[in-house]
Coordinates of C-alpha atoms in Angstrom, one line a residue:
M1 CA -63.5 -67.7 2.6
R2 CA -65.8 -69.1 -0.1
H3 CA -69.1 -70.5 0.8
K4 CA -70.8 -73.4 -0.7
E5 CA -73.8 -71.3 -1.9
D6 CA -71.6 -68.8 -3.8
H7 CA -72.9 -70.0 -7.2
A8 CA -76.2 -71.5 -6.0
S9 CA -79.7 -70.4 -6.9
F10 CA -82.9 -71.6 -5.4
P11 CA -85.6 -71.7 -8.1
M12 CA -88.2 -73.5 -6.0
I13 CA -88.5 -70.5 -3.8
D14 CA -90.4 -68.9 -6.6
V15 CA -93.1 -71.6 -6.0
L16 CA -93.5 -70.3 -2.4
R17 CA -93.6 -66.7 -3.7
G18 CA -96.3 -67.6 -6.2
F19 CA -98.4 -69.4 -3.6
A20 CA -98.1 -66.4 -1.2
A21 CA -99.2 -63.9 -3.8
T22 CA -102.1 -66.0 -5.0
F23 CA -103.2 -66.7 -1.5
V24 CA -103.4 -63.0 -0.7
V25 CA -105.4 -62.3 -3.9
V26 CA -107.9 -65.0 -3.0
Y27 CA -108.1 -63.7 0.5
H28 CA -109.0 -60.2 -0.8
V29 CA -111.5 -61.4 -3.3
M30 CA -113.3 -63.5 -0.6
H31 CA -113.2 -60.5 1.7
Y32 CA -114.8 -58.0 -0.7
F33 CA -117.2 -60.3 -2.6
P34 CA -119.7 -62.8 -1.0
L35 CA -119.4 -66.5 -1.7
P36 CA -122.8 -68.2 -1.9
G37 CA -123.1 -70.8 0.9
A38 CA -120.0 -69.7 2.7
P39 CA -119.5 -67.5 5.8
A40 CA -118.4 -63.9 5.4
G41 CA -114.8 -63.9 4.3
G42 CA -115.0 -67.2 2.6
P43 CA -114.1 -70.7 3.9
R44 CA -112.1 -70.9 7.0
W45 CA -108.8 -71.7 5.3
V46 CA -109.2 -68.7 3.0
Q47 CA -109.5 -66.4 6.0
Y48 CA -105.9 -67.2 6.7
G49 CA -104.8 -65.7 3.4
W50 CA -103.1 -62.9 5.2
T51 CA -100.4 -65.3 6.2
G52 CA -99.0 -64.9 2.6
V53 CA -97.6 -61.7 4.0
D54 CA -95.7 -63.5 6.7
L55 CA -94.3 -66.1 4.2
F56 CA -93.0 -63.2 2.1
F57 CA -91.3 -61.7 5.1
V58 CA -89.5 -64.9 5.9
I59 CA -88.5 -65.3 2.2
S60 CA -87.3 -61.7 2.3
G61 CA -85.1 -62.3 5.4
F62 CA -83.5 -65.2 3.5
V63 CA -82.9 -63.7 0.1
I64 CA -82.0 -60.2 1.1
S65 CA -79.5 -61.2 3.8
L66 CA -78.0 -63.7 1.4
S67 CA -77.6 -61.0 -1.2
A68 CA -75.9 -58.7 1.3
F69 CA -73.6 -61.5 2.5
R70 CA -72.5 -62.3 -1.0
G71 CA -71.9 -58.6 -1.7
I72 CA -69.7 -58.4 1.4
D73 CA -67.8 -61.5 0.4
R74 CA -66.8 -59.8 -2.9
L75 CA -66.8 -56.1 -2.1
G76 CA -66.1 -55.8 1.6
S77 CA -68.2 -54.6 4.5
T78 CA -68.4 -51.1 3.2
G79 CA -68.1 -51.5 -0.6
F80 CA -71.2 -53.7 -0.8
R81 CA -73.6 -51.0 0.2
M82 CA -73.8 -49.0 -3.0
D83 CA -74.5 -52.1 -5.1
F84 CA -77.0 -53.4 -2.6
A85 CA -78.9 -50.1 -2.4
R86 CA -79.0 -49.7 -6.2
Q87 CA -80.2 -53.3 -6.8
R88 CA -83.0 -53.0 -4.2
L89 CA -84.2 -49.7 -5.7
A90 CA -84.0 -51.0 -9.2
R91 CA -86.1 -54.0 -8.2
I92 CA -88.7 -52.3 -6.0
A93 CA -89.2 -48.7 -7.0
P94 CA -90.2 -48.6 -10.7
L95 CA -93.3 -50.8 -10.6
Y96 CA -94.3 -49.5 -7.1
Y97 CA -94.3 -45.9 -8.4
L98 CA -96.1 -46.9 -11.6
T99 CA -98.9 -48.9 -10.1
G100 CA -99.4 -46.4 -7.3
F101 CA -99.8 -43.6 -9.8
I102 CA -102.2 -45.6 -12.0
F103 CA -104.2 -46.6 -8.9
A104 CA -104.6 -42.9 -7.9
V105 CA -105.4 -41.5 -11.3
T106 CA -107.9 -44.2 -12.3
L107 CA -109.6 -45.1 -9.0
V108 CA -109.0 -42.4 -6.3
P109 CA -108.2 -39.1 -8.1
A110 CA -109.2 -37.2 -5.0
L111 CA -105.8 -38.1 -3.6
F112 CA -104.3 -35.3 -5.7
F113 CA -106.5 -32.7 -4.3
E114 CA -106.8 -33.5 -0.6
T115 CA -105.4 -31.0 2.0
N116 CA -101.7 -31.7 2.4
A117 CA -101.8 -34.3 -0.4
W118 CA -98.1 -33.6 -1.0
M119 CA -97.4 -35.2 2.4
N120 CA -99.1 -38.4 1.4
W121 CA -97.3 -38.6 -1.9
L122 CA -93.9 -37.7 -0.3
A123 CA -94.4 -40.4 2.4
H124 CA -95.2 -43.0 -0.4
A125 CA -92.2 -41.8 -2.5
L126 CA -89.9 -42.3 0.5
F127 CA -91.4 -45.7 1.4
A128 CA -92.4 -44.2 4.8
H129 CA -96.2 -44.3 4.3
N130 CA -96.6 -47.3 6.7
L131 CA -95.3 -45.1 9.5
F132 CA -98.3 -42.8 9.5
P133 CA -101.8 -44.1 10.2
K134 CA -103.3 -41.5 7.9
F135 CA -101.3 -42.6 4.9
H136 CA -101.1 -46.3 5.7
G137 CA -103.1 -48.0 2.9
S138 CA -104.2 -44.8 1.3
I139 CA -102.7 -45.5 -2.1
D140 CA -103.0 -49.1 -3.4
G141 CA -103.6 -50.2 0.2
A142 CA -101.6 -53.4 0.1
N143 CA -98.5 -51.3 -0.3
W144 CA -98.1 -50.8 3.4
S145 CA -95.9 -53.9 3.4
V146 CA -93.5 -52.3 0.8
G147 CA -92.7 -49.7 3.4
T148 CA -91.9 -52.4 6.0
E149 CA -89.8 -54.2 3.4
M150 CA -87.8 -51.1 2.4
Q151 CA -87.1 -50.4 6.1
F152 CA -85.8 -53.9 6.5
Y153 CA -83.5 -53.3 3.5
L154 CA -82.2 -50.3 5.3
L155 CA -81.6 -52.3 8.4
I156 CA -79.7 -54.9 6.3
L157 CA -77.7 -52.1 4.6
L158 CA -76.5 -51.0 8.0
A159 CA -76.3 -54.3 9.9
A160 CA -75.3 -56.9 7.3
P161 CA -71.6 -57.0 8.3
W162 CA -72.6 -57.8 11.9
L163 CA -75.3 -60.2 10.8
R164 CA -72.8 -62.0 8.6
S165 CA -70.4 -62.7 11.5
A166 CA -72.8 -63.0 14.4
K167 CA -74.0 -66.4 15.7
S168 CA -77.4 -67.4 14.3
I169 CA -78.8 -68.0 17.8
T170 CA -77.8 -64.5 18.9
I171 CA -79.6 -62.9 15.9
V172 CA -82.7 -65.0 16.4
I173 CA -82.9 -64.3 20.1
I174 CA -82.4 -60.5 19.7
F175 CA -84.8 -60.1 16.8
I176 CA -87.5 -62.2 18.5
A177 CA -87.1 -60.4 21.8
I178 CA -87.5 -57.0 20.0
S179 CA -90.7 -58.3 18.2
W180 CA -92.3 -59.6 21.4
A181 CA -91.4 -56.5 23.3
W182 CA -92.9 -54.3 20.5
R183 CA -96.1 -56.4 20.4
L184 CA -96.5 -56.5 24.1
T185 CA -96.2 -52.7 24.3
S186 CA -98.7 -52.1 21.6
Y187 CA -101.1 -54.6 23.0
F188 CA -101.3 -52.9 26.4
Y189 CA -101.4 -49.5 24.8
F190 CA -104.5 -50.4 22.8
A191 CA -106.1 -53.4 24.5
P192 CA -108.1 -51.5 27.2
E193 CA -110.1 -49.8 24.6
V194 CA -110.1 -51.9 21.3
S195 CA -109.9 -55.4 20.0
P196 CA -106.6 -56.9 19.1
A197 CA -108.0 -57.1 15.5
S198 CA -108.3 -53.3 15.3
F199 CA -106.5 -51.2 12.8
G200 CA -104.5 -49.5 15.5
M201 CA -103.0 -52.8 16.7
F202 CA -102.5 -54.0 13.2
F203 CA -100.7 -50.8 12.4
F204 CA -98.3 -51.1 15.3
Q205 CA -97.8 -54.8 15.0
T206 CA -96.8 -54.7 11.3
Q207 CA -94.1 -52.0 11.8
L208 CA -90.6 -53.4 11.2
P209 CA -89.8 -54.0 14.9
G210 CA -92.9 -56.1 15.2
M211 CA -92.0 -58.3 12.3
L212 CA -88.3 -58.8 13.0
D213 CA -88.9 -62.4 14.2
E214 CA -90.1 -63.4 10.7
F215 CA -87.1 -61.8 9.0
A216 CA -84.9 -63.5 11.6
I217 CA -86.1 -66.9 10.5
G218 CA -85.1 -66.1 7.0
I219 CA -81.7 -64.9 8.0
L220 CA -81.2 -68.1 10.0
V221 CA -81.9 -70.1 6.9
A222 CA -79.5 -68.0 4.9
K223 CA -76.7 -68.6 7.4
L224 CA -77.4 -72.3 7.5
I225 CA -77.2 -72.5 3.7
R226 CA -73.9 -70.5 3.7
S227 CA -72.2 -72.6 6.3
P228 CA -69.4 -74.6 4.7
S229 CA -69.7 -77.3 7.3
D230 CA -73.4 -78.0 7.5
S231 CA -74.7 -80.9 5.4
A232 CA -78.0 -81.6 3.8
S233 CA -78.8 -83.9 6.7
Q234 CA -78.1 -81.1 9.2
H235 CA -80.4 -78.8 7.3
L236 CA -83.1 -81.5 7.3
A237 CA -82.7 -81.8 11.1
M238 CA -83.0 -78.0 11.5
G239 CA -86.0 -78.0 9.2
A240 CA -87.6 -80.7 11.3
L241 CA -86.9 -78.7 14.4
L242 CA -88.4 -75.5 13.0
L243 CA -91.5 -77.5 11.9
A244 CA -91.9 -79.1 15.3
V245 CA -91.6 -75.7 17.0
S246 CA -94.2 -74.3 14.6
I247 CA -96.7 -77.1 15.1
V248 CA -96.4 -77.3 18.9
G249 CA -96.4 -73.5 19.2
I250 CA -99.4 -72.9 17.1
A251 CA -101.3 -75.7 18.9
A252 CA -100.4 -74.2 22.3
V253 CA -101.4 -70.7 21.2
T254 CA -104.7 -72.0 19.8
L255 CA -105.5 -74.0 23.0
A256 CA -104.7 -71.0 25.2
A257 CA -107.5 -69.1 23.5
N258 CA -106.0 -65.9 24.9
P259 CA -105.8 -62.8 22.7
L260 CA -102.6 -61.6 24.2
V261 CA -100.9 -65.0 23.7
H262 CA -102.1 -65.1 20.1
Y263 CA -101.0 -61.6 19.4
L264 CA -97.5 -62.1 20.9
F265 CA -96.5 -65.5 19.7
F266 CA -98.6 -66.7 16.7
R267 CA -96.5 -65.0 14.0
T268 CA -93.3 -66.3 15.5
F269 CA -94.4 -69.9 15.4
L270 CA -95.9 -69.4 11.9
A271 CA -92.6 -68.0 10.7
S272 CA -90.8 -71.1 12.1
G273 CA -93.0 -73.3 9.9
F274 CA -92.3 -71.2 6.9
G275 CA -88.6 -71.4 7.7
A276 CA -88.9 -75.2 7.4
L277 CA -90.6 -74.9 4.0
L278 CA -87.9 -72.5 2.9
L279 CA -85.2 -74.9 3.8
L280 CA -86.9 -77.6 1.9
A281 CA -87.3 -75.4 -1.1
C282 CA -83.6 -74.7 -1.1
H283 CA -82.8 -78.4 -1.5
L284 CA -85.4 -79.4 -4.1
S285 CA -84.0 -79.9 -7.5
G286 CA -83.9 -82.3 -10.5
T287 CA -84.9 -82.1 -14.1
I288 CA -88.3 -83.6 -13.7
L289 CA -89.2 -81.4 -10.8
M290 CA -88.0 -78.2 -12.6
A291 CA -90.1 -79.0 -15.6
A292 CA -93.2 -79.9 -13.6
S293 CA -92.9 -76.8 -11.5
L294 CA -92.2 -74.3 -14.3
P295 CA -95.8 -72.8 -14.4
F296 CA -95.7 -72.3 -10.6
R297 CA -92.2 -70.9 -10.7
Y298 CA -93.3 -68.4 -13.3
I299 CA -96.2 -67.2 -11.1
G300 CA -93.5 -66.6 -8.4
K301 CA -91.4 -64.7 -10.9
I302 CA -94.2 -62.3 -11.6
S303 CA -95.6 -62.3 -8.0
Y304 CA -94.4 -58.8 -7.3
G305 CA -96.6 -57.6 -10.2
I306 CA -99.5 -59.8 -9.0
Y307 CA -99.2 -58.1 -5.6
L308 CA -99.1 -54.5 -7.0
W309 CA -101.7 -54.9 -9.7
H310 CA -104.4 -56.9 -8.0
L311 CA -106.2 -54.1 -6.2
V312 CA -106.1 -52.0 -9.5
V313 CA -108.2 -54.9 -11.0
L314 CA -110.3 -55.7 -7.9
V315 CA -111.5 -52.2 -6.9
P316 CA -113.4 -51.3 -10.0
M317 CA -115.4 -54.6 -9.8
M318 CA -116.6 -53.7 -6.3
Q319 CA -119.3 -51.4 -7.9
F320 CA -121.1 -54.5 -9.1
K321 CA -123.2 -55.5 -6.0
W322 CA -124.4 -58.6 -7.7
L323 CA -120.9 -60.0 -8.3
T324 CA -120.0 -63.0 -6.2
A325 CA -116.5 -64.3 -5.3
D326 CA -116.8 -67.4 -7.4
R327 CA -117.4 -65.3 -10.5
A328 CA -115.0 -62.5 -9.6
L329 CA -112.0 -64.7 -8.7
P330 CA -111.0 -66.1 -12.1
V331 CA -111.4 -62.7 -13.8
I332 CA -109.4 -60.9 -11.1
L333 CA -106.7 -63.6 -11.0
G334 CA -106.4 -63.9 -14.8
S335 CA -106.4 -60.1 -15.4
T336 CA -103.9 -59.5 -12.6
A337 CA -101.6 -62.2 -13.9
L338 CA -101.7 -60.8 -17.4
L339 CA -100.8 -57.3 -16.2
A340 CA -98.0 -58.8 -14.0
A341 CA -96.6 -60.7 -16.9
V342 CA -96.7 -57.8 -19.3
S343 CA -95.1 -55.4 -16.7
W344 CA -92.4 -58.0 -15.9
H345 CA -91.3 -58.6 -19.5
F346 CA -91.6 -55.1 -20.9
F347 CA -91.0 -52.9 -17.9
E348 CA -89.4 -54.5 -14.8
R349 CA -87.0 -56.9 -16.4
P350 CA -85.6 -54.4 -19.0
F351 CA -85.1 -51.9 -16.1
L352 CA -83.3 -54.6 -14.1
M353 CA -81.1 -55.6 -17.0
R354 CA -80.0 -51.9 -17.3
Y355 CA -79.6 -50.9 -13.7
G356 CA -79.7 -54.0 -11.5
R357 CA -76.4 -55.6 -12.3
R358 CA -73.8 -56.2 -9.6
S359 CA -70.6 -54.3 -10.0
Y360 CA -68.6 -57.5 -9.7
Q361 CA -70.4 -59.1 -12.7
T362 CA -68.5 -59.1 -15.9
E363 CA -70.8 -61.2 -18.1
P364 CA -73.4 -59.4 -20.2
L365 CA -76.9 -59.3 -18.8
T366 CA -78.7 -59.5 -22.1
E367 CA -80.6 -62.7 -22.8
P368 CA -78.8 -64.8 -20.2
K369 CA -79.2 -68.6 -20.2
T370 CA -80.4 -68.3 -16.6
D371 CA -81.8 -65.4 -14.7
P372 CA -78.8 -63.5 -13.2
L373 CA -81.1 -61.8 -10.8
S374 CA -82.9 -64.9 -9.6
D375 CA -80.7 -65.4 -6.5
E376 CA -81.0 -61.8 -5.3
R377 CA -84.4 -60.8 -6.6
E378 CA -86.6 -60.3 -3.6
L379 CA -90.2 -59.2 -3.7
P380 CA -92.1 -57.1 -1.3
S381 CA -94.7 -58.9 0.6
P382 CA -98.3 -58.9 -0.5
G383 CA -100.0 -57.1 2.3
L384 CA -103.4 -56.2 3.7
G385 CA -104.7 -52.9 5.0
F386 CA -106.5 -51.9 1.8
K387 CA -109.2 -49.4 2.6
A388 CA -112.0 -49.8 0.1
P389 CA -113.6 -46.6 -1.2
A390 CA -117.2 -46.1 -0.4
A391 CA -119.5 -47.4 -3.2
N392 CA -121.4 -44.8 -5.1

């Protein structure tokens, strides 16, 4: 059975990616550099920059499940797996390994000489570093989220045939229930002794089971887009419902002023709102809009590089105690974007053109009129968790 999204691409999703990556960079700059006249961490809205991570997880749920479903449509429930795994590794691994190595060599060379350093490097090489508190955030700290992403890809590799055929409501209920149970368990394990904002609770909450609700919202949107019977008006109604759930839920969580309530439910309601934005982005088109959004879509295209490079740029500047956020931000954003653009055009994209093609593609991938990877190119989430080295 053919689905109406078989040949569709969703370029406006890159605008969301670009916003998420930029928001995280701004958050980190405001966190590590003081802003004159502002509270620690910057203005209130900047202190929510960590939500860029959650937006990326929702986008990932959509794009990665959609990629797997398309592969199953063409190659079957078993045959899609080799293609899927190769595409994911070709997209994620090269720049991840390169920037991690550069970060260690130039900024924290002691990582090569620590006791049992090989365990740290092996954990990062296998995308399992986020599973160990000692290694979480130790190399290019934001990379904890790459581990969570890759573990989600493994879940999709195994479960995509079931996800493709299961009812959306079943998937959402199961994934949200797992997330809430995981968070509840971690809360009562840590809460008697530490704050919900502690590293221990952050570490447990951001493991894959604790983030499944966000991925589930993305999968829900993918299944809506694939449905041959749903119309744009039905998508609009679902988007309105997701937005209403998000607004009411976040308001209720805020009014409750209870750490447990916030810890359990906030990310779920936040993801619901991001799902509404994602649905809207899938339906936005038009020549004028595409032209006007081109710079923002380009930022989204290189957002993986922005995520991976930004701490390489930021950390050396932390030695300047006089440097303020307003002066650091344009330099860090500009330098990071330049590195991301160079790595995209001269490293990532050539690698993808060689190793990232689907086995069912027959057209050449050199100099395409449109990006053949755009509808399946997913980026790991910009994350937090960077542990700044002590200043000399």
